PDB file of N, CA and C in Angstrom:
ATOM      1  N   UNK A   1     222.419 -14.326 -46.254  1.00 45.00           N
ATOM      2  CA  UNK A   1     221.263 -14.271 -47.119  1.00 45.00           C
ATOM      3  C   UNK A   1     220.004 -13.937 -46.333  1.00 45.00           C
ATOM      4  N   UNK A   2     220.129 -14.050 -45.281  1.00 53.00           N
ATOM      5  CA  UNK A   2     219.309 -13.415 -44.360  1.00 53.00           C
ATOM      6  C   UNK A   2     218.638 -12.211 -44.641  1.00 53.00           C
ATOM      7  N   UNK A   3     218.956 -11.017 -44.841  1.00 63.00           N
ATOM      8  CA  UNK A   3     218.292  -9.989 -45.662  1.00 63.00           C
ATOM      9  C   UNK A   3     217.713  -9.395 -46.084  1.00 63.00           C
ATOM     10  N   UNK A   4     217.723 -10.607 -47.329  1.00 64.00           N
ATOM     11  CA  UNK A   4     217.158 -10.721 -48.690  1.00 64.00           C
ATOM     12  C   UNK A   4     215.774 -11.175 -48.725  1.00 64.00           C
ATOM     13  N   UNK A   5     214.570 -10.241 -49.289  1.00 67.00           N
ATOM     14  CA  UNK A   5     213.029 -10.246 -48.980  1.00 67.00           C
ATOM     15  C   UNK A   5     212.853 -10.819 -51.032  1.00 67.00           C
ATOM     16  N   UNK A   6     212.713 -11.819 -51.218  1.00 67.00           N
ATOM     17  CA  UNK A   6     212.266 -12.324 -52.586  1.00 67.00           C
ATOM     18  C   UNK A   6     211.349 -11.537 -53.314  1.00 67.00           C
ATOM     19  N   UNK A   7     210.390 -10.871 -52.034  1.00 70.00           N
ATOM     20  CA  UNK A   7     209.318 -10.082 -52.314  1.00 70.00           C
ATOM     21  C   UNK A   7     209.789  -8.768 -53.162  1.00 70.00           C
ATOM     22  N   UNK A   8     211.279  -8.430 -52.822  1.00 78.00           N
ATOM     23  CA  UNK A   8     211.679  -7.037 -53.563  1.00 78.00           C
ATOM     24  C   UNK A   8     211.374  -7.488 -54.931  1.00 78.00           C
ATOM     25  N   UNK A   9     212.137  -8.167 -55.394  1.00 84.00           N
ATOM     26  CA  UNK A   9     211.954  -8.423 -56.889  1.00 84.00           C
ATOM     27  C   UNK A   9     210.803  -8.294 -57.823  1.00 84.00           C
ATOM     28  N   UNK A  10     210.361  -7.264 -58.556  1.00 90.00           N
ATOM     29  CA  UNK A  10     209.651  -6.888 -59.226  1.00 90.00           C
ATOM     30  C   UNK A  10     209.485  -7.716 -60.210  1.00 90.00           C
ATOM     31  N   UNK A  11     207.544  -8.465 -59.734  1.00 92.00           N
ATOM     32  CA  UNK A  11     207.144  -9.659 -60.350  1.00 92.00           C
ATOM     33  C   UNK A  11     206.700  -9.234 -61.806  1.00 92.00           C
ATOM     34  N   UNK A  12     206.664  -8.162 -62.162  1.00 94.00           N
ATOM     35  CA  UNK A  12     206.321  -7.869 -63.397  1.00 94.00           C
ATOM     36  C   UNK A  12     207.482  -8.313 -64.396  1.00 94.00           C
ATOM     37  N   UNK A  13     208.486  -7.939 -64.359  1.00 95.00           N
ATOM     38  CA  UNK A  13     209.516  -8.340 -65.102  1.00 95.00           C
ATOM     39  C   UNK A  13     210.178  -9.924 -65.043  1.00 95.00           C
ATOM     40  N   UNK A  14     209.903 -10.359 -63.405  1.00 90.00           N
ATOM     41  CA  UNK A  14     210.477 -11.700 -63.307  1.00 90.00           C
ATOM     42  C   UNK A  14     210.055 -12.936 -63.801  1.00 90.00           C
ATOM     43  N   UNK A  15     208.824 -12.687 -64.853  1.00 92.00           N
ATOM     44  CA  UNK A  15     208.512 -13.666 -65.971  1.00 92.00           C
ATOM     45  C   UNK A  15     209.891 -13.631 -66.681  1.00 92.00           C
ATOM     46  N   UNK A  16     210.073 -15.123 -67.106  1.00 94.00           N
ATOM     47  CA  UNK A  16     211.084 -15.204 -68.140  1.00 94.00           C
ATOM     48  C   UNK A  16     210.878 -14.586 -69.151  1.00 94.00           C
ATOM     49  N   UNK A  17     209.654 -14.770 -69.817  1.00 96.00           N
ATOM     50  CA  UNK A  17     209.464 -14.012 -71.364  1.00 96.00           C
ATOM     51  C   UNK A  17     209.759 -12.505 -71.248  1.00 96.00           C
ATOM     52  N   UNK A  18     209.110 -11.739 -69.981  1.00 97.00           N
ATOM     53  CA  UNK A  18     209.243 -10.369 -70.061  1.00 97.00           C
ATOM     54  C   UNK A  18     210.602  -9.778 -69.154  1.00 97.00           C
ATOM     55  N   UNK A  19     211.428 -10.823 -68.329  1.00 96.00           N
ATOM     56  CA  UNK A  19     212.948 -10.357 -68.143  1.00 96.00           C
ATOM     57  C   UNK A  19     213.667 -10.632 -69.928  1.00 96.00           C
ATOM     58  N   UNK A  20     213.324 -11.098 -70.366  1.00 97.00           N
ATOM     59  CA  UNK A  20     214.471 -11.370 -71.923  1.00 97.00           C
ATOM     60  C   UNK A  20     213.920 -10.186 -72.609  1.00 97.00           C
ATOM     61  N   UNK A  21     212.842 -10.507 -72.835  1.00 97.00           N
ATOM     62  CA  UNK A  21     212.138  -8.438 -73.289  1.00 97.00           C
ATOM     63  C   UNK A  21     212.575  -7.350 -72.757  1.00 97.00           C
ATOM     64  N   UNK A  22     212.873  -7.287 -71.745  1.00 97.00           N
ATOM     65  CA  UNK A  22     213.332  -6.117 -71.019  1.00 97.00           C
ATOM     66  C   UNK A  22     215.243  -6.231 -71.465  1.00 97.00           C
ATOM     67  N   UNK A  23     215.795  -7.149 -71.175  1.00 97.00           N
ATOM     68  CA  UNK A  23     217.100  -7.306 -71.600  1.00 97.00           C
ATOM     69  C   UNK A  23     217.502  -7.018 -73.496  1.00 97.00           C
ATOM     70  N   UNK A  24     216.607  -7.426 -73.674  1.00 97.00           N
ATOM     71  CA  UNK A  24     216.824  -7.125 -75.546  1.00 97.00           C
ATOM     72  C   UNK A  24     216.742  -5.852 -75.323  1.00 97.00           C
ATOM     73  N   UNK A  25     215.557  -4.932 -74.874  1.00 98.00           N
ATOM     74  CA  UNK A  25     215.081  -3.735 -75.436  1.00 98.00           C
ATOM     75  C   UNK A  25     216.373  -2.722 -74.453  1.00 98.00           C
ATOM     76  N   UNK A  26     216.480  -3.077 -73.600  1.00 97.00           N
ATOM     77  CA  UNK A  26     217.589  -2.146 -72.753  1.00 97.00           C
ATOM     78  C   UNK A  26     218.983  -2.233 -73.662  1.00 97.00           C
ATOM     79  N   UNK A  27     219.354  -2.758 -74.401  1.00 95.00           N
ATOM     80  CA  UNK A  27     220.586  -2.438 -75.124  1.00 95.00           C
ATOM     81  C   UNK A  27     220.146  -1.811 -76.555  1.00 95.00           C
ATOM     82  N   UNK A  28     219.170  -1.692 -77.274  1.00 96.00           N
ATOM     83  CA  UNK A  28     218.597  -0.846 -78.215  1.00 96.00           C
ATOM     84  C   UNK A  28     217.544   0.035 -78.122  1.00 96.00           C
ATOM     85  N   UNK A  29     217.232   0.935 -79.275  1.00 95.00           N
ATOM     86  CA  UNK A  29     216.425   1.833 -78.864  1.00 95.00           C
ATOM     87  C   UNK A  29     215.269   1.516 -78.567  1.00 95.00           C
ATOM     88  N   UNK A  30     215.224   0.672 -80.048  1.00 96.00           N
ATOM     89  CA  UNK A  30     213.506   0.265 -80.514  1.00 96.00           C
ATOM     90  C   UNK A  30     213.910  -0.718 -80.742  1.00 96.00           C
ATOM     91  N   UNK A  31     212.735  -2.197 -80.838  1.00 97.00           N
ATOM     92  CA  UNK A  31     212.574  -3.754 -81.823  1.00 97.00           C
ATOM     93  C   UNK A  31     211.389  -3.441 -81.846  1.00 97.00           C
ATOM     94  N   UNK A  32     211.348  -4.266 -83.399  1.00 97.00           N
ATOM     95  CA  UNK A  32     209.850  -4.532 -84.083  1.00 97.00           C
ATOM     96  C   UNK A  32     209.401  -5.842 -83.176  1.00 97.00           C
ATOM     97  N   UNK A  33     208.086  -6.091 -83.164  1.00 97.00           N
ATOM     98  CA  UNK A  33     207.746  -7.359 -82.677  1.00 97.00           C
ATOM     99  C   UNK A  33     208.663  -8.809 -82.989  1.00 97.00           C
ATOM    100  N   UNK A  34     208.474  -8.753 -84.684  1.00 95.00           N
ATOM    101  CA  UNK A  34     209.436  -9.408 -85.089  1.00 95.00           C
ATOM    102  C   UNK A  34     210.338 -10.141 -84.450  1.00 95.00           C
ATOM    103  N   UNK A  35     211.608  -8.880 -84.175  1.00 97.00           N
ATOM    104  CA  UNK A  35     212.726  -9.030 -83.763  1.00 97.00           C
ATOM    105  C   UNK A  35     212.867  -9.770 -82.792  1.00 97.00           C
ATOM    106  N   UNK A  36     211.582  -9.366 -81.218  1.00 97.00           N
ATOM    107  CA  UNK A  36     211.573 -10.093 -80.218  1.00 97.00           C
ATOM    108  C   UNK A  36     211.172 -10.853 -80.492  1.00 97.00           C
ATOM    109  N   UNK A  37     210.457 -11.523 -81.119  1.00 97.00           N
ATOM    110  CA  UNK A  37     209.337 -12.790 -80.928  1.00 97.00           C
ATOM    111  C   UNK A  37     210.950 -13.655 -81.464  1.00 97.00           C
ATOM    112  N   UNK A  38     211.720 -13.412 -82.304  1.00 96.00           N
ATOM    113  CA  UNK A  38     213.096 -13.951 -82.596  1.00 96.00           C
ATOM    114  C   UNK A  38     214.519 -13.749 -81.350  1.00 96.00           C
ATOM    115  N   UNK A  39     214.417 -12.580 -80.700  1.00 96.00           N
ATOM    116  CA  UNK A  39     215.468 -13.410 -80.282  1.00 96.00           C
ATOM    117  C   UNK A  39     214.903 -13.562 -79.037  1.00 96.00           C
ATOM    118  N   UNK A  40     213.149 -13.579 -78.253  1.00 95.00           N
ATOM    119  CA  UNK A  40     213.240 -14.562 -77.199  1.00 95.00           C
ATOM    120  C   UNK A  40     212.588 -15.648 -77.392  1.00 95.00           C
ATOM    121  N   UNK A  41     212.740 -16.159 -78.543  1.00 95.00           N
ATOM    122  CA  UNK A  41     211.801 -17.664 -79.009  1.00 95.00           C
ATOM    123  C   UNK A  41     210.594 -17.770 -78.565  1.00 95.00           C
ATOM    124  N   UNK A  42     209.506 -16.673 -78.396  1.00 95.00           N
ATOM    125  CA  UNK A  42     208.272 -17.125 -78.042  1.00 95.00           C
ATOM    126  C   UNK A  42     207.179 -17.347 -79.432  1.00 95.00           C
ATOM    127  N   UNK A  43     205.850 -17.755 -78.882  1.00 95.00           N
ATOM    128  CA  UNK A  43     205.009 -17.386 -80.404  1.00 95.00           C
ATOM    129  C   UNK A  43     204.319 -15.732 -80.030  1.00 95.00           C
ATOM    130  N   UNK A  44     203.697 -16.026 -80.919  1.00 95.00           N
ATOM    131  CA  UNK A  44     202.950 -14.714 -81.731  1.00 95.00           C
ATOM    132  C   UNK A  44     202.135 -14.213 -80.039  1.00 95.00           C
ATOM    133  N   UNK A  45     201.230 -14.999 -79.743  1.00 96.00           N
ATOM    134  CA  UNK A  45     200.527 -14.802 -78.931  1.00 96.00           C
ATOM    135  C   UNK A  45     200.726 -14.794 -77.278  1.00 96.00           C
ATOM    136  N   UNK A  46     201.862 -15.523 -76.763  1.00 96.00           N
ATOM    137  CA  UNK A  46     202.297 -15.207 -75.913  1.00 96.00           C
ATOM    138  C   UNK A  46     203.293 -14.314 -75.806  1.00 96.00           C
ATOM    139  N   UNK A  47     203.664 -14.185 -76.635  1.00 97.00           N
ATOM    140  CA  UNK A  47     204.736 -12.473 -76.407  1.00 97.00           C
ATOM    141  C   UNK A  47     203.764 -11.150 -76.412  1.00 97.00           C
ATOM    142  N   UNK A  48     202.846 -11.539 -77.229  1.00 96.00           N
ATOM    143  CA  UNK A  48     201.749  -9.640 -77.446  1.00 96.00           C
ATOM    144  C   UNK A  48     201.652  -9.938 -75.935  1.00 96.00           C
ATOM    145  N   UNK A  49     201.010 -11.306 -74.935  1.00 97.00           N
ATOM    146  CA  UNK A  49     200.475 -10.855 -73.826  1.00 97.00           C
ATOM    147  C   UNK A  49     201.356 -10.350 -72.897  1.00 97.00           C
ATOM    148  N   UNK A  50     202.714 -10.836 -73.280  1.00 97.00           N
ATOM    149  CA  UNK A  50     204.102 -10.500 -72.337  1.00 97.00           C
ATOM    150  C   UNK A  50     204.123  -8.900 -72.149  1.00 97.00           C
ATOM    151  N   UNK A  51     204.351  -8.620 -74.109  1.00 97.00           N
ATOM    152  CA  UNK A  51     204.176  -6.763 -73.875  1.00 97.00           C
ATOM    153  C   UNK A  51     202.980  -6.531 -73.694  1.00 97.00           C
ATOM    154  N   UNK A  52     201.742  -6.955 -73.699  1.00 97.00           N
ATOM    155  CA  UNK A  52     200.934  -5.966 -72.904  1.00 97.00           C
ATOM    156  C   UNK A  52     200.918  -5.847 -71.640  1.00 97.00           C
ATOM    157  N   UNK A  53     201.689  -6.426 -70.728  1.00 97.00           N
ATOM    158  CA  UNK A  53     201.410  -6.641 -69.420  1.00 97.00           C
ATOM    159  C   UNK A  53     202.638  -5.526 -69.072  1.00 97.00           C
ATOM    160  N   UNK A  54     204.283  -5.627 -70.016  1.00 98.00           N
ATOM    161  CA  UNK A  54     205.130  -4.568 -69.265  1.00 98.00           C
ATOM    162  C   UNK A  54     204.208  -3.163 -69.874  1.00 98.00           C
ATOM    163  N   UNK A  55     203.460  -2.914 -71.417  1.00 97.00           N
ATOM    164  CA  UNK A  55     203.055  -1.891 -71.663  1.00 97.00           C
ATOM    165  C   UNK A  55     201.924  -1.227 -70.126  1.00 97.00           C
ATOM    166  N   UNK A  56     201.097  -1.957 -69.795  1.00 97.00           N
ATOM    167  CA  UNK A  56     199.993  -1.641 -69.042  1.00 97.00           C
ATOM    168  C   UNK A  56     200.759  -0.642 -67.592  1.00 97.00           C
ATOM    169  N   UNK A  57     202.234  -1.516 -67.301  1.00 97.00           N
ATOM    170  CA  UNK A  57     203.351  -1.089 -66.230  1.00 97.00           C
ATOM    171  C   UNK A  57     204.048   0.287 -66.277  1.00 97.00           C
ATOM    172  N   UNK A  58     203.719   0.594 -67.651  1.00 98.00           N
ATOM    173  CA  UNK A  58     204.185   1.542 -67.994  1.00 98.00           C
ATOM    174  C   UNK A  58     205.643   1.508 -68.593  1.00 98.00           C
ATOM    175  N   UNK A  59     206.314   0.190 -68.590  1.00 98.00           N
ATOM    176  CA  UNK A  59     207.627  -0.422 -68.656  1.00 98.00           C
ATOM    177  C   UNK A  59     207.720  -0.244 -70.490  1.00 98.00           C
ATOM    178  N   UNK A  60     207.343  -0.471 -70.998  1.00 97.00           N
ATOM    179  CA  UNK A  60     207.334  -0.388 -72.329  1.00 97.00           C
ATOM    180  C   UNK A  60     205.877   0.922 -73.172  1.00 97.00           C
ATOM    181  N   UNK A  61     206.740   1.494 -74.268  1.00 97.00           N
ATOM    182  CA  UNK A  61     205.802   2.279 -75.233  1.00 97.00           C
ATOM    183  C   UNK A  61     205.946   1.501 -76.115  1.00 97.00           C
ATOM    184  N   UNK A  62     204.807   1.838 -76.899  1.00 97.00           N
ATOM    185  CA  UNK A  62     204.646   1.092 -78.449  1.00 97.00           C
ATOM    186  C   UNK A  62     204.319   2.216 -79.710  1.00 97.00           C
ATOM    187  N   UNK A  63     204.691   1.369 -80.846  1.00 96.00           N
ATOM    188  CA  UNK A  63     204.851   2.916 -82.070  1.00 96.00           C
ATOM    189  C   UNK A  63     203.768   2.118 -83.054  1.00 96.00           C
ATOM    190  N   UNK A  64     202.739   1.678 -83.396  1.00 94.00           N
ATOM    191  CA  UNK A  64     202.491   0.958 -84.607  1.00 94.00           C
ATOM    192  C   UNK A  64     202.460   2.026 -85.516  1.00 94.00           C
ATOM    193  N   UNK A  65     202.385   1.275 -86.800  1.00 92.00           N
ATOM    194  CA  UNK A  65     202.220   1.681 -88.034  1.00 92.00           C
ATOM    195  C   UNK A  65     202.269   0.809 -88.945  1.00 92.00           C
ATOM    196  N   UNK A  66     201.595   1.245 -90.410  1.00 93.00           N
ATOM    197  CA  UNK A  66     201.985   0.330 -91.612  1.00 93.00           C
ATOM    198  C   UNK A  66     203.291   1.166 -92.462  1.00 93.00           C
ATOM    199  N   UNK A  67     203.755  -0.636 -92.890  1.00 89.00           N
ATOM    200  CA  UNK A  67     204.445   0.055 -94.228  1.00 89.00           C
ATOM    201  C   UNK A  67     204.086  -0.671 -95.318  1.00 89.00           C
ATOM    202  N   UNK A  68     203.684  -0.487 -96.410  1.00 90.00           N
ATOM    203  CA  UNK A  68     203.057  -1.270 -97.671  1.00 90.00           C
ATOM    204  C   UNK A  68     202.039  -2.069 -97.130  1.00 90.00           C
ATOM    205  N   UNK A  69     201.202  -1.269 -96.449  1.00 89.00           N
ATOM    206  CA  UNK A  69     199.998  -2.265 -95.852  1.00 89.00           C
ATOM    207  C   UNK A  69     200.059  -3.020 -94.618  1.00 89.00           C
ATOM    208  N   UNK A  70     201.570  -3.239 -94.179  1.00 91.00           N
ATOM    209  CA  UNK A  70     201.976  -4.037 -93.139  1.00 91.00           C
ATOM    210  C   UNK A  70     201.547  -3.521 -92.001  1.00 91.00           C
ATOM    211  N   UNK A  71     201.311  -4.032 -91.120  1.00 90.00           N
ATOM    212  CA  UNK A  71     201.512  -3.723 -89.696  1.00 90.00           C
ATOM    213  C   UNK A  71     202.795  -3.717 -88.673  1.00 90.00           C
ATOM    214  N   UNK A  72     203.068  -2.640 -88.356  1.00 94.00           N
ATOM    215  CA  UNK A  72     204.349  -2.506 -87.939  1.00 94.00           C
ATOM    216  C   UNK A  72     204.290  -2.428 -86.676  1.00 94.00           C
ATOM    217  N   UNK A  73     204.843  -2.799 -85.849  1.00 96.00           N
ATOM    218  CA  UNK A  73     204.806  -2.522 -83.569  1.00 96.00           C
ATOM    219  C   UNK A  73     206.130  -2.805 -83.303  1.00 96.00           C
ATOM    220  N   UNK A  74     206.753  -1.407 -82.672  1.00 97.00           N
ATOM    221  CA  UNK A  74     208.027  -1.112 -82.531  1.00 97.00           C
ATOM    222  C   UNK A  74     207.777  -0.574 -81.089  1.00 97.00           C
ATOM    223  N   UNK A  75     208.843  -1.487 -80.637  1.00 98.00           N
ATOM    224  CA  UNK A  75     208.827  -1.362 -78.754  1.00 98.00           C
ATOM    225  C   UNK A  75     209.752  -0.717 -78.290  1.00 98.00           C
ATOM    226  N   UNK A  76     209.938   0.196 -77.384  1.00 98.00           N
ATOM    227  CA  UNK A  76     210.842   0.899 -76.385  1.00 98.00           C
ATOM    228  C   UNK A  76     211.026   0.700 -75.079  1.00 98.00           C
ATOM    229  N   UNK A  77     211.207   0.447 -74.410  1.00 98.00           N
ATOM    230  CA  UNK A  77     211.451   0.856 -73.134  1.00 98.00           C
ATOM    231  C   UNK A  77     211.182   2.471 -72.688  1.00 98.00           C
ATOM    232  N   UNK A  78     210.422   2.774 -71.540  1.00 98.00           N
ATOM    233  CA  UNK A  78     210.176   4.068 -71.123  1.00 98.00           C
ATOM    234  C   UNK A  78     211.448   4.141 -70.251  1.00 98.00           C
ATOM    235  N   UNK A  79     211.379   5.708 -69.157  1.00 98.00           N
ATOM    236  CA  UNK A  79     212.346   6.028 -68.367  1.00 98.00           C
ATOM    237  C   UNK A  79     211.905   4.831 -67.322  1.00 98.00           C
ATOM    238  N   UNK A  80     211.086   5.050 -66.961  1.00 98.00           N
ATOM    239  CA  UNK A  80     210.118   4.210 -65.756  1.00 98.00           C
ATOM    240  C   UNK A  80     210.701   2.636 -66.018  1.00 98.00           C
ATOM    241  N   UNK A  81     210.538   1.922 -66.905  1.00 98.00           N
ATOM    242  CA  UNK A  81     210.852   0.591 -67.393  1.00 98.00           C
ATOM    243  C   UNK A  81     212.758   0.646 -67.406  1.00 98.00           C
ATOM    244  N   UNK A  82     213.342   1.555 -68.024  1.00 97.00           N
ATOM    245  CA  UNK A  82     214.543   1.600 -67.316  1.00 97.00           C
ATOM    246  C   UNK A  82     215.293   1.448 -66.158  1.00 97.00           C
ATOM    247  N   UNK A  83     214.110   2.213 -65.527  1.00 97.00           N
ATOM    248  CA  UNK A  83     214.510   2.352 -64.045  1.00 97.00           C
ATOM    249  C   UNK A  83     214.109   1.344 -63.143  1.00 97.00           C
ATOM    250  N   UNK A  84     213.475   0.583 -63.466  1.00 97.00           N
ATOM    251  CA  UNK A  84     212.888  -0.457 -63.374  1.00 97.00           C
ATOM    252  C   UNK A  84     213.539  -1.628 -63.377  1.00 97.00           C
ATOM    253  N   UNK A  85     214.207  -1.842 -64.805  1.00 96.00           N
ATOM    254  CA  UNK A  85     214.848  -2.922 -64.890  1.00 96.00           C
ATOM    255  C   UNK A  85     216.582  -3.034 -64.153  1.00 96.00           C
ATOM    256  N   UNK A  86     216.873  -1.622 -64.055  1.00 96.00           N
ATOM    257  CA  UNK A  86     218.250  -1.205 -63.281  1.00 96.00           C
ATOM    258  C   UNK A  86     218.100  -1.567 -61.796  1.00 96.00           C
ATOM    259  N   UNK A  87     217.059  -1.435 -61.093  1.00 94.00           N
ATOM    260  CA  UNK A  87     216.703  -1.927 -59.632  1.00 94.00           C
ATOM    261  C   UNK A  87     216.497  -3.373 -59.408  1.00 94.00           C
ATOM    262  N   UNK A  88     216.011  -3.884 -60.839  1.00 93.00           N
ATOM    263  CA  UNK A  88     215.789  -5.698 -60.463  1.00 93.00           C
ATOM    264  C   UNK A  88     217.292  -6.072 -60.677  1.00 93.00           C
ATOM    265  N   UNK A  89     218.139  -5.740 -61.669  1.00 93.00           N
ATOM    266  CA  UNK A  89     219.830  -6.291 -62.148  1.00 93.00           C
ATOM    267  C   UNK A  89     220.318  -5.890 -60.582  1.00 93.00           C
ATOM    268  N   UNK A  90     219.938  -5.515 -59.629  1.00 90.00           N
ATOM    269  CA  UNK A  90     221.260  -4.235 -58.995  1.00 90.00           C
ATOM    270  C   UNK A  90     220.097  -5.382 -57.460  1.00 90.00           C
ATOM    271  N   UNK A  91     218.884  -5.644 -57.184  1.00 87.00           N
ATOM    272  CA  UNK A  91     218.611  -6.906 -56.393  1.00 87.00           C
ATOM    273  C   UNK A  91     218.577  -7.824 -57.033  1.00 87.00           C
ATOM    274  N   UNK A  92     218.900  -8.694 -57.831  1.00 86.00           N
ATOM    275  CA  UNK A  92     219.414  -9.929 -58.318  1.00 86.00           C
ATOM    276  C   UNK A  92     220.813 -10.047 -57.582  1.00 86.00           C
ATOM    277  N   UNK A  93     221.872  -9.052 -57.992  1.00 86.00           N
ATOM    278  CA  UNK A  93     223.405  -9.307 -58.003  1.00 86.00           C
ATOM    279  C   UNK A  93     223.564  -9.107 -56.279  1.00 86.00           C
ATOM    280  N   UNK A  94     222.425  -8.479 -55.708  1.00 81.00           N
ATOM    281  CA  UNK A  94     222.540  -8.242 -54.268  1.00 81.00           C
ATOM    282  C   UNK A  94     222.609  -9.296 -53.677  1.00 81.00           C
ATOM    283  N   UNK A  95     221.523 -10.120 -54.053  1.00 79.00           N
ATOM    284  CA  UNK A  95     221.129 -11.784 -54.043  1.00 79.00           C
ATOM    285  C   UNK A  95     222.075 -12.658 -53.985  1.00 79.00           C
ATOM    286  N   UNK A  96     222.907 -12.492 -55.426  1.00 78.00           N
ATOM    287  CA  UNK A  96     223.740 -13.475 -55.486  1.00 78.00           C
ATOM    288  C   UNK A  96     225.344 -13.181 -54.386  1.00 78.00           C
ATOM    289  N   UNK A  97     225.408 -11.665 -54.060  1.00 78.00           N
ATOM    290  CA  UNK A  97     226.380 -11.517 -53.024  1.00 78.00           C
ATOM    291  C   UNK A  97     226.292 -11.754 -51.706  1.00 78.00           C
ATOM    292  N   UNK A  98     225.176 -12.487 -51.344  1.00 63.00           N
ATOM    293  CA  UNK A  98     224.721 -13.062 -49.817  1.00 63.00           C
ATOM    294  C   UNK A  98     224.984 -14.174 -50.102  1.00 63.00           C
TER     295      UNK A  98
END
């Protein structure tokens, strides 16, 4: 384990709220806010700050819109945020093989 620099690990994502964001959104295209604020149990207000912080990273795009008046915010993952999250899974598992 010798190695292994903790420092690699890309602190942007290694918040819990915004590694489970990044894990939801990497197996689908798009989620509505909604969706995340459901399946990573946060509230309203600490998840917008979660995605604004991967949006600012460039790690996430956002789509708003209304429908019947609603406000709609539908999240993606960029290439960058892909590539991103494939380098933290790939030093995590490096981690755990020391």
């Amino acid at each position: 384990m010798n190695d292994f620099n903790y420092q690699q690990l890309d602190e942007i994502i290694h918040s819990r709220i915004r590694l489970a964001v990044m894990a939801v959104l990497i197996s689908v295209d798009e989620a509505e806010f909604t969706f995340l604020k459901e399946k990573v149990n946060a509230t309203d207000g600490n998840l917008s700050t979660h995605l604004k912080k991967l949006e600012e990273a460039g790690y996430l795009a956002v789509n708003k819109s209304f429908e019947n008046r609603k406000p709609i915010s539908r999240y993606m993952l960029t290439q960058k945020g892909k590539k991103a999250f494939e380098i933290y899974v790939e030093r995590l598992e490096n981690l755990l093989k020391k």
